[in-house]
Amino acid sequence: MAIRVLDRRRRFALLPFSDPAANELLKSVPIQRRGESIHVAEPDGWVASAGDALIELTRALPAGDRIADTLWRHRPLRQLFHSGYDFVAHRRGTFSRMVPNYPPPIVRPDLA
């Protein structure tokens, strides 16, 4: 939900893996690996996963393009995003108990 609030330019669609558009956007990611992490996919077929996807999600922030471009250029900062993602991902059960139990919103703006 936080991404939806921050994404004022509506650059991101939040899709379940079962959505036909998600299936098409993630065709380069093996089906058995899709549920392992978050993914950000571009219509041209480029996909960022895990920590790299978090870097791409910073583009929703004010000045986010500049932040993301800096993170991509600096390997230590990029590694920090990967480490942070891995830390949380390996403790999903613990962190999920801290979040209210409601289904995430599905936001599917025009993907054409």
Tab-separated table of N, CA and C in Angstrom, residues 4 7 21 23 29 33 36 44 50 52 59-60 65 72 84 93 97-98:
chain	number	residue	atom	x	y	z
A	4	ARG	N	1.670	2.502	-3.401
A	4	ARG	CA	0.530	3.136	-4.062
A	4	ARG	C	0.401	4.592	-3.634
A	7	ASP	N	3.470	6.558	-5.117
A	7	ASP	CA	3.557	6.543	-6.589
A	7	ASP	C	2.544	7.506	-7.196
A	21	ALA	N	-1.522	-10.244	-17.162
A	21	ALA	CA	-0.497	-9.233	-17.469
A	21	ALA	C	0.782	-9.520	-16.692
A	23	ASN	N	1.797	-12.465	-15.693
A	23	ASN	CA	2.387	-13.641	-16.323
A	23	ASN	C	3.203	-13.240	-17.555
A	29	VAL	N	11.149	-14.800	-15.914
A	29	VAL	CA	11.410	-15.352	-14.579
A	29	VAL	C	10.776	-16.739	-14.517
A	33	ARG	N	10.338	-19.682	-9.516
A	33	ARG	CA	11.100	-18.654	-8.795
A	33	ARG	C	10.308	-17.370	-8.574
A	36	GLU	N	9.515	-16.186	-4.951
A	36	GLU	CA	10.640	-16.040	-4.032
A	36	GLU	C	10.931	-14.594	-3.643
A	44	ASP	N	9.151	-3.780	-21.812
A	44	ASP	CA	10.131	-4.260	-22.788
A	44	ASP	C	10.764	-5.600	-22.401
A	50	ALA	N	14.016	-8.834	-6.111
A	50	ALA	CA	14.600	-8.735	-4.765
A	50	ALA	C	15.123	-7.317	-4.517
A	52	ASP	N	17.173	-5.454	-6.166
A	52	ASP	CA	17.122	-4.598	-7.354
A	52	ASP	C	15.717	-4.045	-7.579
A	59	ARG	N	11.925	4.790	-7.281
A	59	ARG	CA	11.515	5.759	-8.304
A	59	ARG	C	10.150	6.367	-7.993
A	60	ALA	N	9.381	5.747	-7.096
A	60	ALA	CA	8.086	6.302	-6.691
A	60	ALA	C	8.262	7.479	-5.731
A	65	ASP	N	14.052	9.020	-9.160
A	65	ASP	CA	14.866	8.648	-10.320
A	65	ASP	C	16.341	8.897	-10.035
A	72	TRP	N	22.101	2.322	-8.560
A	72	TRP	CA	22.561	1.413	-9.610
A	72	TRP	C	24.044	1.600	-9.894
A	84	GLY	N	19.494	-5.779	2.890
A	84	GLY	CA	18.271	-5.400	3.608
A	84	GLY	C	17.079	-6.223	3.155
A	93	GLY	N	7.810	-14.266	8.239
A	93	GLY	CA	6.837	-14.679	9.249
A	93	GLY	C	6.811	-13.724	10.427
A	97	ARG	N	3.585	-10.692	11.143
A	97	ARG	CA	2.754	-10.597	12.348
A	97	ARG	C	2.616	-9.157	12.830
A	98	MET	N	3.464	-8.271	12.347
A	98	MET	CA	3.413	-6.865	12.757
A	98	MET	C	2.488	-6.033	11.867
